[in-house]
Amino acid sequence: MADLPANGTSGASAGGGTRGSATTASSASRGVSASARRRPAAAVVAVKNVFVAESATFYAILGVTLFLVVFGVVMVLSSSSVEQYAATHDFFGAASRQGLYAVLGVPIMLIASRVPSRLWRKWAMAILGAALVLQLLVYTPLGIEVQGNRNWIGIGSFSAQPSEAVKLGLALAVGAIMYVKRDKLDDWKELFVPIGIAIVLPLGLVLLGGDQGTAMIMLILVLGALYIGGARAKHLLVIVAAVAVVLPFVTMTSASRSYRINAWLSGCTDSNQYQDLCWQPVHGMWALASGGVFGVGLGNSKAKWSWLPEADNDYIFAIIGEELGLIGAVVVLALFIVLAISMIKVIRQSRDPFVKTVTGGILAWIIGQALVNIAVVLGLLPVLGVPLPLISAGGSALIMTLFGIGVVLSFARELPGKRSADAGIDARTTLHTSAGAGAGTTPRGPRTNGAQR
């Protein structure tokens, strides 16, 4: 009898051990089961975080940009097909190149959209420096002169316009300077000395090559960035006045540029100028006029039959007006307005001075260049050789414009409202996952409890 408690205890222990082992095994099994259930949920959450819904502003910028790029490839095909066939017996030569540039540029834009703003701020000066090194190559044997402007580099069959990269570098550099000097905006010396150092060299290199149109866009970019970044209006007026004084002297350094401006001021009324300086603007105006309200139809332009120089580039808006009419031209304008409004929303919703300044600069660059191009086609400005962003033929301009828009998209990802929405999604996902895990570890009654919850 004395052995019974011991044996009983021993048996109980053994039984308890067995039951404990069974319980442990059961718990481990449930743990594995719960873990197995949690793993797919975690994987789903990870995938959802990659494709999480961005803000409406993000998608507005992305959607308009992609539409304009596709529309640009179509219009390059239409406007260049005749001259391409005459030169190479290939209707699709220019359009194929433009499509290739788009295929390269869109992924660059999407990759840039994933870069945090702090990294753009960190590398802003380095990006400007790299762009200036490329611009300096213009004045080496690699430099190419196109229609009086030495603003290209060529390596074999490859050519590029470094000044397009300088535009993006300028926007980032001005944003970085404004961020560092954000508490000293009232002191013009603290602000405009570094800004002046940052912009004088790029502008000087571009003007040295004779490209006044690109230099004008750079000035618009810098002024837009400074204004949005919080620079004082009186200081900006001084810059504008200085530019107005210097501009006539810069213009007079080029005889061909002076002749073009004089012809524009005279309204091209001199018949002797019709075959020379006025040929392009006059035929561009005729192309727009012949389009009427609804246009002559896509592909049916008459001006592209060697009547209008640079029909697929500087004067592509004239072909748009001719083939798609007033309605097509207004739609293009409306898309640029939507793009501008979306970028303004990024500026208004962000609290980061760097983000505001850079977005303001890129906005002034793209929208300002579009307005200048359209004004030239309409005869409101002399011929400046400025392409229509995202639409005109040209690889350097398209790729760097998409790069700049990718930077703005990266800012749109970090808007305060977007972060709050992401936090809400993560919280709901965590609750759902926890509820699933709890249901997996409760052996009895999970459906009833779940139903009550």
Short mmCIF file of C-alpha atoms in Angstrom, two decimals:
data_model
loop_
_atom_site.label_atom_id
_atom_site.label_comp_id
_atom_site.label_asym_id
_atom_site.label_seq_id
_atom_site.Cartn_x
_atom_site.Cartn_y
_atom_site.Cartn_z
CA MET A 1 0.00 0.00 0.00
CA ALA A 2 2.88 2.23 0.72
CA ASP A 3 3.93 1.81 -2.84
CA LEU A 4 0.57 2.77 -4.28
CA PRO A 5 0.85 6.51 -3.86
CA ALA A 6 4.30 6.39 -5.22
CA ASN A 7 3.25 4.21 -8.07
CA GLY A 8 0.14 6.28 -8.43
CA THR A 9 2.19 9.39 -8.41
CA SER A 10 4.62 7.85 -10.75
CA GLY A 11 1.82 6.69 -12.96
CA ALA A 12 0.23 10.09 -12.78
CA SER A 13 3.52 11.65 -13.64
CA ALA A 14 3.94 9.27 -16.46
CA GLY A 15 0.41 9.84 -17.55
CA GLY A 16 0.84 13.55 -17.07
CA GLY A 17 4.05 13.38 -19.03
CA THR A 18 2.28 11.58 -21.82
CA ARG A 19 -0.57 13.98 -21.74
CA GLY A 20 1.93 16.83 -21.51
CA SER A 21 3.73 15.45 -24.51
CA ALA A 22 0.45 15.08 -26.30
CA THR A 23 -0.53 18.60 -25.30
CA THR A 24 2.86 19.92 -26.36
CA ALA A 25 2.61 18.06 -29.65
CA SER A 26 -0.91 19.35 -30.10
CA SER A 27 0.21 22.89 -29.29
CA ALA A 28 3.16 22.56 -31.63
CA SER A 29 0.83 21.22 -34.29
CA ARG A 30 -1.52 24.13 -33.74
CA GLY A 31 1.47 26.49 -33.68
CA VAL A 32 2.69 25.10 -36.98
CA SER A 33 -0.84 25.32 -38.32
CA ALA A 34 -1.18 28.91 -37.13
CA SER A 35 2.25 29.73 -38.48
CA ALA A 36 1.35 28.14 -41.76
CA ARG A 37 -1.79 30.22 -41.82
CA ARG A 38 0.11 33.38 -40.93
CA ARG A 39 2.78 32.96 -43.59
CA PRO A 40 0.46 33.33 -46.58
CA ALA A 41 -1.16 36.31 -44.85
CA ALA A 42 2.26 37.92 -44.36
CA ALA A 43 3.12 37.24 -47.99
CA VAL A 44 -0.15 38.81 -49.09
CA VAL A 45 0.52 41.85 -46.89
CA ALA A 46 4.01 42.19 -48.40
CA VAL A 47 2.59 42.09 -51.92
CA LYS A 48 -0.15 44.53 -50.97
CA ASN A 49 2.45 46.94 -49.62
CA VAL A 50 4.17 46.93 -53.01
CA PHE A 51 0.95 47.66 -54.86
CA VAL A 52 -0.73 49.70 -52.14
CA ALA A 53 -3.07 52.34 -53.47
CA GLU A 54 -1.27 55.64 -53.89
CA SER A 55 -2.89 59.03 -53.59
CA ALA A 56 -5.16 60.37 -56.32
CA THR A 57 -2.49 63.00 -57.04
CA PHE A 58 0.08 60.29 -57.71
CA TYR A 59 -2.17 58.53 -60.20
CA ALA A 60 -3.23 61.78 -61.86
CA ILE A 61 0.41 62.69 -62.59
CA LEU A 62 1.25 59.16 -63.70
CA GLY A 63 -1.84 58.77 -65.89
CA VAL A 64 -1.49 62.10 -67.68
CA THR A 65 2.21 61.50 -68.25
CA LEU A 66 1.71 58.05 -69.76
CA PHE A 67 -1.10 59.30 -71.99
CA LEU A 68 1.02 62.19 -73.29
CA VAL A 69 3.94 59.83 -73.97
CA VAL A 70 1.78 57.42 -76.00
CA PHE A 71 0.09 60.32 -77.77
CA GLY A 72 3.52 61.76 -78.55
CA VAL A 73 4.70 58.53 -80.19
CA VAL A 74 1.56 58.47 -82.35
CA MET A 75 2.01 62.10 -83.39
CA VAL A 76 5.71 61.61 -84.13
CA LEU A 77 4.74 58.72 -86.40
CA SER A 78 2.15 60.83 -88.17
CA SER A 79 4.27 63.97 -88.54
CA SER A 80 7.54 62.27 -89.55
CA SER A 81 6.43 59.38 -91.74
CA VAL A 82 6.63 61.20 -95.09
CA GLU A 83 10.10 62.69 -94.64
CA GLN A 84 11.37 59.48 -93.05
CA TYR A 85 10.24 57.49 -96.09
CA ALA A 86 11.81 60.02 -98.45
CA ALA A 87 15.11 59.77 -96.57
CA THR A 88 15.30 56.10 -95.60
CA HIS A 89 12.31 54.32 -97.23
CA ASP A 90 11.05 53.56 -93.73
CA PHE A 91 7.85 55.21 -92.53
CA PHE A 92 8.46 54.17 -88.93
CA GLY A 93 12.07 55.25 -88.37
CA ALA A 94 11.48 58.30 -86.14
CA ALA A 95 8.48 56.75 -84.41
CA SER A 96 10.45 53.58 -83.62
CA ARG A 97 13.21 55.62 -82.03
CA GLN A 98 10.69 57.65 -80.05
CA GLY A 99 9.02 54.44 -78.88
CA LEU A 100 12.40 53.09 -77.78
CA TYR A 101 13.07 56.29 -75.82
CA ALA A 102 9.67 55.91 -74.17
CA VAL A 103 10.43 52.27 -73.29
CA LEU A 104 13.65 53.46 -71.63
CA GLY A 105 12.18 56.56 -70.02
CA VAL A 106 9.07 55.11 -68.37
CA PRO A 107 10.98 52.54 -66.26
CA ILE A 108 13.44 55.28 -65.28
CA MET A 109 10.46 57.36 -64.13
CA LEU A 110 9.03 54.45 -62.12
CA ILE A 111 12.40 53.68 -60.51
CA ALA A 112 12.89 57.35 -59.63
CA SER A 113 9.43 57.36 -58.04
CA ARG A 114 10.64 54.80 -55.47
CA VAL A 115 13.59 56.90 -54.25
CA PRO A 116 12.99 58.72 -50.92
CA SER A 117 13.16 62.51 -50.96
CA ARG A 118 16.02 62.50 -48.45
CA LEU A 119 18.22 60.72 -51.00
CA TRP A 120 17.36 63.25 -53.71
CA ARG A 121 18.35 66.00 -51.26
CA LYS A 122 21.56 64.20 -50.34
CA TRP A 123 22.68 63.69 -53.94
CA ALA A 124 21.32 66.93 -55.45
CA MET A 125 24.68 68.65 -55.86
CA ALA A 126 26.33 65.50 -57.17
CA ILE A 127 23.63 65.16 -59.84
CA LEU A 128 24.13 68.77 -60.92
CA GLY A 129 27.89 68.25 -61.01
CA ALA A 130 27.56 65.14 -63.20
CA ALA A 131 25.23 67.02 -65.56
CA LEU A 132 27.73 69.89 -65.85
CA VAL A 133 30.50 67.43 -66.71
CA LEU A 134 28.32 66.14 -69.55
CA GLN A 135 27.63 69.72 -70.66
CA LEU A 136 31.37 70.43 -70.78
CA LEU A 137 31.74 67.57 -73.27
CA VAL A 138 29.86 69.75 -75.75
CA TYR A 139 33.03 71.83 -76.13
CA THR A 140 35.24 68.82 -76.82
CA PRO A 141 35.58 66.95 -80.12
CA LEU A 142 32.46 65.04 -79.06
CA GLY A 143 30.38 68.22 -79.42
CA ILE A 144 27.91 68.56 -82.31
CA GLU A 145 26.46 71.75 -83.75
CA VAL A 146 22.81 71.58 -84.84
CA GLN A 147 21.33 74.56 -86.69
CA GLY A 148 23.78 77.00 -85.17
CA ASN A 149 23.52 75.64 -81.62
CA ARG A 150 26.42 73.67 -80.16
CA ASN A 151 24.48 71.87 -77.48
CA TRP A 152 24.84 68.18 -78.36
CA ILE A 153 27.36 65.40 -77.92
CA GLY A 154 27.74 62.46 -80.27
CA ILE A 155 29.41 59.07 -79.92
CA GLY A 156 29.03 57.08 -83.11
CA SER A 157 25.35 56.99 -84.03
CA PHE A 158 24.34 57.96 -80.48
CA SER A 159 23.67 61.63 -79.70
CA ALA A 160 22.37 63.38 -76.59
CA GLN A 161 21.61 66.86 -75.29
CA PRO A 162 23.29 67.27 -71.87
CA SER A 163 21.40 70.49 -71.11
CA GLU A 164 18.28 68.39 -70.49
CA ALA A 165 20.08 66.69 -67.59
CA VAL A 166 21.27 70.10 -66.38
CA LYS A 167 17.62 71.17 -65.99
CA LEU A 168 16.93 68.35 -63.55
CA GLY A 169 20.20 68.99 -61.73
CA LEU A 170 19.31 72.68 -61.36
CA ALA A 171 15.90 71.89 -59.88
CA LEU A 172 17.41 69.52 -57.31
CA ALA A 173 20.32 71.85 -56.47
CA VAL A 174 18.10 74.88 -55.93
CA GLY A 175 15.84 72.74 -53.74
CA ALA A 176 18.79 71.59 -51.63
CA ILE A 177 20.05 75.16 -51.18
CA MET A 178 16.59 76.42 -50.24
CA TYR A 179 16.30 73.61 -47.69
CA VAL A 180 19.61 74.52 -46.03
CA LYS A 181 18.76 78.25 -46.07
CA ARG A 182 15.09 77.83 -45.12
CA ASP A 183 15.53 79.96 -41.98
CA LYS A 184 17.45 82.74 -43.77
CA LEU A 185 15.16 83.56 -46.71
CA ASP A 186 15.00 87.24 -45.71
CA ASP A 187 18.74 87.66 -46.07
CA TRP A 188 19.37 87.91 -49.81
CA LYS A 189 23.12 87.40 -49.40
CA GLU A 190 22.64 84.11 -47.58
CA LEU A 191 20.29 82.86 -50.29
CA PHE A 192 21.28 84.35 -53.64
CA VAL A 193 25.05 83.98 -53.37
CA PRO A 194 24.90 80.15 -53.35
CA ILE A 195 21.97 80.18 -55.80
CA GLY A 196 23.95 82.44 -58.12
CA ILE A 197 27.00 80.18 -57.96
CA ALA A 198 24.79 77.17 -58.72
CA ILE A 199 23.09 78.68 -61.79
CA VAL A 200 25.69 80.93 -63.42
CA LEU A 201 27.89 78.08 -64.70
CA PRO A 202 25.04 76.02 -66.23
CA LEU A 203 23.50 79.07 -67.89
CA GLY A 204 26.89 80.25 -69.12
CA LEU A 205 27.73 76.89 -70.68
CA VAL A 206 24.38 76.68 -72.47
CA LEU A 207 24.55 80.28 -73.74
CA LEU A 208 28.12 79.72 -74.89
CA GLY A 209 26.75 77.06 -77.22
CA GLY A 210 24.19 79.50 -78.60
CA ASP A 211 21.07 77.80 -77.22
CA GLN A 212 19.11 80.76 -75.91
CA GLY A 213 15.83 78.84 -75.87
CA THR A 214 17.13 76.25 -73.40
CA ALA A 215 18.71 79.00 -71.29
CA MET A 216 15.31 80.73 -71.12
CA ILE A 217 13.67 77.52 -69.86
CA MET A 218 16.40 77.19 -67.22
CA LEU A 219 15.69 80.72 -66.00
CA ILE A 220 11.96 79.96 -65.81
CA LEU A 221 12.80 76.79 -63.84
CA VAL A 222 14.99 78.63 -61.34
CA LEU A 223 12.52 81.49 -60.84
CA GLY A 224 9.66 79.03 -60.36
CA ALA A 225 11.64 77.02 -57.83
CA LEU A 226 12.67 80.13 -55.88
CA TYR A 227 9.14 81.52 -55.83
CA ILE A 228 7.58 78.26 -54.62
CA GLY A 229 10.44 77.75 -52.17
CA GLY A 230 9.63 81.01 -50.39
CA ALA A 231 12.11 83.54 -51.80
CA ARG A 232 10.96 87.14 -51.36
CA ALA A 233 9.15 88.70 -54.31
CA LYS A 234 11.28 91.87 -54.22
CA HIS A 235 14.42 89.78 -54.61
CA LEU A 236 12.91 87.88 -57.55
CA LEU A 237 11.94 91.15 -59.22
CA VAL A 238 15.56 92.24 -59.09
CA ILE A 239 16.56 89.04 -60.90
CA VAL A 240 13.86 89.55 -63.54
CA ALA A 241 14.98 93.15 -64.09
CA ALA A 242 18.60 92.05 -64.45
CA VAL A 243 17.61 89.41 -67.01
CA ALA A 244 15.58 91.97 -68.96
CA VAL A 245 18.64 94.23 -69.16
CA VAL A 246 21.06 91.48 -70.17
CA LEU A 247 18.76 89.67 -72.63
CA PRO A 248 19.06 92.14 -75.55
CA PHE A 249 22.87 91.99 -75.39
CA VAL A 250 22.81 88.18 -75.37
CA THR A 251 20.43 88.21 -78.33
CA MET A 252 22.66 90.51 -80.36
CA THR A 253 25.63 88.15 -80.02
CA SER A 254 24.02 85.90 -82.66
CA ALA A 255 23.22 87.37 -86.09
CA SER A 256 20.75 84.62 -87.02
CA ARG A 257 18.92 85.02 -83.70
CA SER A 258 18.68 88.78 -84.20
CA TYR A 259 17.29 88.31 -87.73
CA ARG A 260 14.65 85.86 -86.47
CA ILE A 261 13.52 88.24 -83.76
CA ASN A 262 13.39 91.18 -86.17
CA ALA A 263 11.33 89.11 -88.62
CA TRP A 264 8.95 88.16 -85.80
CA LEU A 265 8.62 91.78 -84.66
CA SER A 266 7.79 92.85 -88.21
CA GLY A 267 5.12 90.16 -88.49
CA CYS A 268 6.91 88.50 -91.44
CA THR A 269 5.45 91.12 -93.76
CA ASP A 270 8.62 91.35 -95.86
CA SER A 271 8.22 89.06 -98.88
CA ASN A 272 11.99 88.64 -99.07
CA GLN A 273 11.90 86.82 -95.72
CA TYR A 274 9.20 84.37 -96.77
CA GLN A 275 11.64 81.86 -98.27
CA ASP A 276 14.01 82.12 -95.32
CA LEU A 277 13.26 83.30 -91.80
CA CYS A 278 9.48 83.32 -92.08
CA TRP A 279 9.00 80.00 -93.86
CA GLN A 280 8.62 77.92 -90.70
CA PRO A 281 6.35 80.23 -88.67
CA VAL A 282 4.13 81.06 -91.65
CA HIS A 283 3.60 77.42 -92.65
CA GLY A 284 3.07 76.49 -89.03
CA MET A 285 0.28 79.04 -88.80
CA TRP A 286 -1.21 77.78 -92.07
CA ALA A 287 -1.20 74.23 -90.72
CA LEU A 288 -3.07 75.30 -87.59
CA ALA A 289 -5.58 77.32 -89.62
CA SER A 290 -6.31 74.49 -92.03
CA GLY A 291 -7.26 72.15 -89.18
CA GLY A 292 -10.43 74.03 -88.25
CA VAL A 293 -12.46 72.72 -85.33
CA PHE A 294 -12.29 68.97 -85.95
CA GLY A 295 -9.08 68.69 -88.01
CA VAL A 296 -8.39 66.96 -91.31
CA GLY A 297 -7.94 63.58 -89.64
CA LEU A 298 -5.01 61.74 -88.08
CA GLY A 299 -2.33 61.16 -90.72
CA ASN A 300 -3.86 63.53 -93.28
CA SER A 301 -1.65 66.57 -92.69
CA LYS A 302 -0.43 68.38 -95.79
CA ALA A 303 2.17 70.48 -93.97
CA LYS A 304 4.22 67.38 -93.09
CA TRP A 305 4.90 66.80 -96.81
CA SER A 306 8.16 68.80 -96.47
CA TRP A 307 6.31 72.11 -96.14
CA LEU A 308 6.97 72.54 -92.42
CA PRO A 309 10.51 72.14 -91.05
CA GLU A 310 10.82 70.27 -87.73
CA ALA A 311 7.24 69.03 -88.02
CA ASP A 312 7.91 66.19 -85.58
CA ASN A 313 9.83 68.31 -83.10
CA ASP A 314 9.54 72.04 -82.44
CA TYR A 315 6.39 72.43 -84.56
CA ILE A 316 4.56 69.23 -83.71
CA PHE A 317 1.77 71.26 -82.10
CA ALA A 318 1.00 72.69 -85.55
CA ILE A 319 0.51 69.14 -86.88
CA ILE A 320 -1.71 68.35 -83.88
CA GLY A 321 -3.84 71.39 -84.69
CA GLU A 322 -4.02 70.48 -88.37
CA GLU A 323 -4.89 66.80 -87.97
CA LEU A 324 -6.97 66.92 -84.78
CA GLY A 325 -8.26 70.47 -85.03
CA LEU A 326 -9.07 72.91 -82.29
CA ILE A 327 -10.50 70.11 -80.17
CA GLY A 328 -7.26 68.13 -80.25
CA ALA A 329 -5.18 71.21 -79.46
CA VAL A 330 -7.44 72.11 -76.52
CA VAL A 331 -7.25 68.54 -75.17
CA VAL A 332 -3.44 68.74 -75.18
CA LEU A 333 -3.58 72.05 -73.33
CA ALA A 334 -6.07 70.58 -70.84
CA LEU A 335 -3.76 67.63 -70.12
CA PHE A 336 -0.87 69.96 -69.33
CA ILE A 337 -3.20 71.95 -67.06
CA VAL A 338 -4.18 68.75 -65.22
CA LEU A 339 -0.48 67.91 -64.84
CA ALA A 340 0.19 71.40 -63.45
CA ILE A 341 -2.72 71.22 -60.99
CA SER A 342 -1.57 67.80 -59.76
CA MET A 343 1.95 69.09 -59.12
CA ILE A 344 0.51 72.12 -57.32
CA LYS A 345 -1.33 69.68 -55.04
CA VAL A 346 1.98 68.03 -54.19
CA ILE A 347 3.38 71.45 -53.32
CA ARG A 348 0.39 72.39 -51.16
CA GLN A 349 0.20 69.08 -49.28
CA SER A 350 3.91 68.70 -48.53
CA ARG A 351 5.58 70.24 -45.48
CA ASP A 352 9.15 69.71 -46.74
CA PRO A 353 10.80 72.87 -48.19
CA PHE A 354 12.98 70.70 -50.44
CA VAL A 355 9.97 68.90 -51.89
CA LYS A 356 8.11 72.17 -52.46
CA THR A 357 11.06 73.86 -54.18
CA VAL A 358 12.02 70.96 -56.45
CA THR A 359 8.41 70.32 -57.45
CA GLY A 360 8.00 74.02 -58.20
CA GLY A 361 11.11 73.97 -60.38
CA ILE A 362 10.03 70.86 -62.32
CA LEU A 363 6.53 72.32 -62.71
CA ALA A 364 7.97 75.56 -64.12
CA TRP A 365 10.30 73.58 -66.39
CA ILE A 366 7.70 71.28 -67.98
CA ILE A 367 4.67 73.56 -68.08
CA GLY A 368 6.74 76.65 -68.90
CA GLN A 369 8.45 74.85 -71.78
CA ALA A 370 5.09 73.61 -73.09
CA LEU A 371 3.67 77.13 -73.03
CA VAL A 372 6.75 78.57 -74.74
CA ASN A 373 6.57 75.93 -77.50
CA ILE A 374 2.88 76.54 -78.10
CA ALA A 375 3.41 80.32 -78.04
CA VAL A 376 6.09 79.97 -80.75
CA VAL A 377 3.74 77.94 -82.96
CA LEU A 378 0.98 80.51 -82.44
CA GLY A 379 3.36 83.32 -83.39
CA LEU A 380 3.34 84.89 -79.93
CA LEU A 381 7.11 84.37 -79.55
CA PRO A 382 9.97 84.17 -82.06
CA VAL A 383 11.30 80.75 -83.04
CA LEU A 384 13.36 79.48 -80.09
CA GLY A 385 13.90 75.80 -80.89
CA VAL A 386 12.16 74.50 -77.76
CA PRO A 387 10.40 71.09 -78.04
CA LEU A 388 6.96 70.26 -76.64
CA PRO A 389 7.55 68.15 -73.50
CA LEU A 390 6.58 64.47 -73.66
CA ILE A 391 5.28 64.83 -77.24
CA SER A 392 8.02 66.16 -79.53
CA ALA A 393 10.57 63.78 -81.04
CA GLY A 394 13.84 63.59 -79.12
CA GLY A 395 15.34 61.08 -76.72
CA SER A 396 17.21 63.35 -74.30
CA ALA A 397 14.22 65.61 -73.72
CA LEU A 398 11.75 62.74 -73.27
CA ILE A 399 13.90 60.65 -70.93
CA MET A 400 14.95 63.55 -68.71
CA THR A 401 11.40 64.93 -68.56
CA LEU A 402 10.18 61.50 -67.45
CA PHE A 403 13.03 61.41 -64.92
CA GLY A 404 11.90 64.76 -63.51
CA ILE A 405 8.29 63.58 -63.28
CA GLY A 406 9.55 60.45 -61.50
CA VAL A 407 11.13 62.69 -58.86
CA VAL A 408 7.77 64.43 -58.34
CA LEU A 409 6.06 61.03 -58.10
CA SER A 410 8.51 60.04 -55.36
CA PHE A 411 7.41 63.14 -53.46
CA ALA A 412 3.74 62.28 -54.04
CA ARG A 413 4.34 58.90 -52.37
CA GLU A 414 5.42 60.66 -49.17
CA LEU A 415 2.55 63.11 -48.80
CA PRO A 416 1.18 63.28 -45.22
CA GLY A 417 -2.28 62.05 -46.22
CA LYS A 418 -0.72 59.09 -48.05
CA ARG A 419 1.23 58.04 -44.97
CA SER A 420 -1.90 58.22 -42.81
CA ALA A 421 -3.79 56.05 -45.28
CA ASP A 422 -0.96 53.50 -45.31
CA ALA A 423 -0.96 53.42 -41.49
CA GLY A 424 -4.70 52.70 -41.53
CA ILE A 425 -4.24 49.88 -44.04
CA ASP A 426 -1.40 48.36 -41.97
CA ALA A 427 -3.49 48.58 -38.79
CA ARG A 428 -6.48 46.87 -40.42
CA THR A 429 -4.19 44.18 -41.87
CA THR A 430 -2.59 43.58 -38.44
CA LEU A 431 -6.01 43.24 -36.80
CA HIS A 432 -7.13 40.81 -39.46
CA THR A 433 -3.95 38.72 -39.13
CA SER A 434 -4.14 38.71 -35.31
CA ALA A 435 -7.77 37.64 -35.43
CA GLY A 436 -6.86 34.80 -37.79
CA ALA A 437 -3.97 33.70 -35.55
CA GLY A 438 -6.21 33.80 -32.46
CA ALA A 439 -8.82 31.69 -34.20
CA GLY A 440 -6.15 29.17 -35.13
CA THR A 441 -4.96 28.73 -31.49
CA THR A 442 -8.43 28.40 -29.94
CA PRO A 443 -9.43 24.69 -30.09
CA ARG A 444 -13.13 25.12 -29.48
CA GLY A 445 -15.79 27.64 -30.33
CA PRO A 446 -13.89 29.94 -32.72
CA ARG A 447 -16.78 30.22 -35.15
CA THR A 448 -19.26 31.27 -32.46
CA ASN A 449 -16.84 33.77 -30.93
CA GLY A 450 -15.86 35.01 -34.35
CA ALA A 451 -19.51 35.43 -35.25
CA GLN A 452 -20.12 37.36 -32.03
CA ARG A 453 -17.18 39.63 -32.78
#
